[in-house]
Amino acid sequence: MDKNITIIHPRPSSIVASLYTLRDLNVDVAILHGPPGCSFKHARLLEEDGIHVVTTALDETGFVFGGHDALVNVLHKVNEMFKPKLIGVVGTCVSMIIGEEMHEPVMEADLDVPVIEVEVHAGYRNNTKGVIIALESALEVGVIDKTEFERQRALLEEATNVELRHGAASREYLAPSRGDLKYKVAQRIIELLKEGKRGLVIMNAKKETGYMFADITVAINEVAEQLGKANNIVNMANIDEKLGLPRVRHHAECIANDLKERGIVIHENIGGLDEYPIAGNTVDQLIKDKYSNFDFAVISGVPHAIPMDHISNMELIAVTNGPRQVLPLKEMGHEHVIVEIDLHPKTLGVNHIVESEFGATLREVAKESL
C-alpha cells in the first residue's frame, strides 16, 4: 500500500464532506462562503434532506476585495428567513485562497444562534479532513462532547485506511464499472438457496445509504422464506441506534423499525451506521467464532471493510454503490460484484427502506424460479 501515490481519478471533496457532517449534526442552515456554483450538486441534494443550503455567491469582485460583508449579510438574512437553531458556515477554495477569516464576520453578525465555522477547502488529500474540521468546530461550540469527537476521529482515521487498502484511494487510477449483471447474480443466490447452502447476509452500510442496502437484506430473506430456506440465513447489520451523530442515530432507528415490521431478524448487530470502517473486525470475529462453516456471504454497503481472513472459503457476493470499487473487490476475492448506481441521491430525505435495483431484480427472478 503506497500512501504517496498521486490519484488521478476524481475524489470526494472535503467541502462536501463537511456539509454532510453539518447535516448529521442537525444544522438547520449551511452557508457556503464562496462562488454560487461551488458544490452545487451536493448542496442541492442536501436540500432534499431537510437542510437549507445557501451561498455568499462571491464573484470576481469578492475574489479581489474579499467577502467579509457578504458573509455578515447572509448570516443576518438566513437568521431572519429560517429562524434556525443551529447554523454552519463552510469555507471553499476561494475563501482559502483570498485568506478569508470566517470567524470575524460571524462575530460581527452577533447572532443569538450557535454557528459552526468550518475553515475548509477541497485541496486535502482525503475528504475525511473536512469531517474532522467540522467536528472540531462543533466541539468548540458545544454541539458534541470530547468523547464523541474522539470516537468520530478514530472512525475517520480508519475510514481513510480502508480506502487506502482496498478502496478508491488504493491506486493511481480506477476505471468505473457497472459490475456483474444483477439478474445473473440473483439467479446464483437462488441456486445456492435451493441447494440448501447456508448464507450470511451482511449489511455494513455508511449512514443513510443503509436505507437501500437494507432492502437487499429484506429481499434475500423474502426469497429464502419463499423457498423454505429461511433458517439457512443469518443476518448481520450495523444498525445500533445508540451510536453516532444525531441524524445517524435516527437513520439506524428508522431502518431497524422497518426491518422489524417486515419480520426480518437481525441476528448480529455489528455497530452503528457510522462504524462501517471498524464493523468488519466485529464481523470477522463473529464468523471465526460462530459461522466459519457457512457456504456463501452477501455483503452490502462497504464490503471492502470486511477482512477476508474467515470468509475467503465462502462464495462472496458484494454490493457496492461505488463504480470504482468493482476491481478492488474482485481482486480481494469477491466472485460477484454488483453496483447500485445512483444509490445515494435516492436515500436522501427518506426515513424508510428504499427498494434497490438488485432487490427488485432478485424478487422478479425468484417469481420465475418458483
PDB file of N, CA, C and O in Angstrom, residues 129 182 260 360:
ATOM      1  N   LYS A 129     -10.808  14.864   6.038  1.00  0.00           N
ATOM      2  CA  LYS A 129     -10.300  16.068   6.696  1.00  0.00           C
ATOM      3  C   LYS A 129     -11.413  17.079   6.898  1.00  0.00           C
ATOM      4  O   LYS A 129     -11.469  17.759   7.935  1.00  0.00           O
ATOM      5  N   LYS A 182     -26.997  -7.997 -12.701  1.00  0.00           N
ATOM      6  CA  LYS A 182     -27.769  -8.244 -11.482  1.00  0.00           C
ATOM      7  C   LYS A 182     -28.622  -9.503 -11.595  1.00  0.00           C
ATOM      8  O   LYS A 182     -28.769 -10.251 -10.624  1.00  0.00           O
ATOM      9  N   LYS A 260     -37.945  -4.695  11.421  1.00  0.00           N
ATOM     10  CA  LYS A 260     -38.796  -5.390  12.390  1.00  0.00           C
ATOM     11  C   LYS A 260     -40.211  -5.539  11.852  1.00  0.00           C
ATOM     12  O   LYS A 260     -40.829  -6.614  11.970  1.00  0.00           O
ATOM     13  N   ALA A 360     -35.077  -5.594  -6.308  1.00  0.00           N
ATOM     14  CA  ALA A 360     -36.187  -5.737  -7.258  1.00  0.00           C
ATOM     15  C   ALA A 360     -35.902  -6.863  -8.243  1.00  0.00           C
ATOM     16  O   ALA A 360     -36.793  -7.665  -8.578  1.00  0.00           O
TER      17      ALA A 360
END
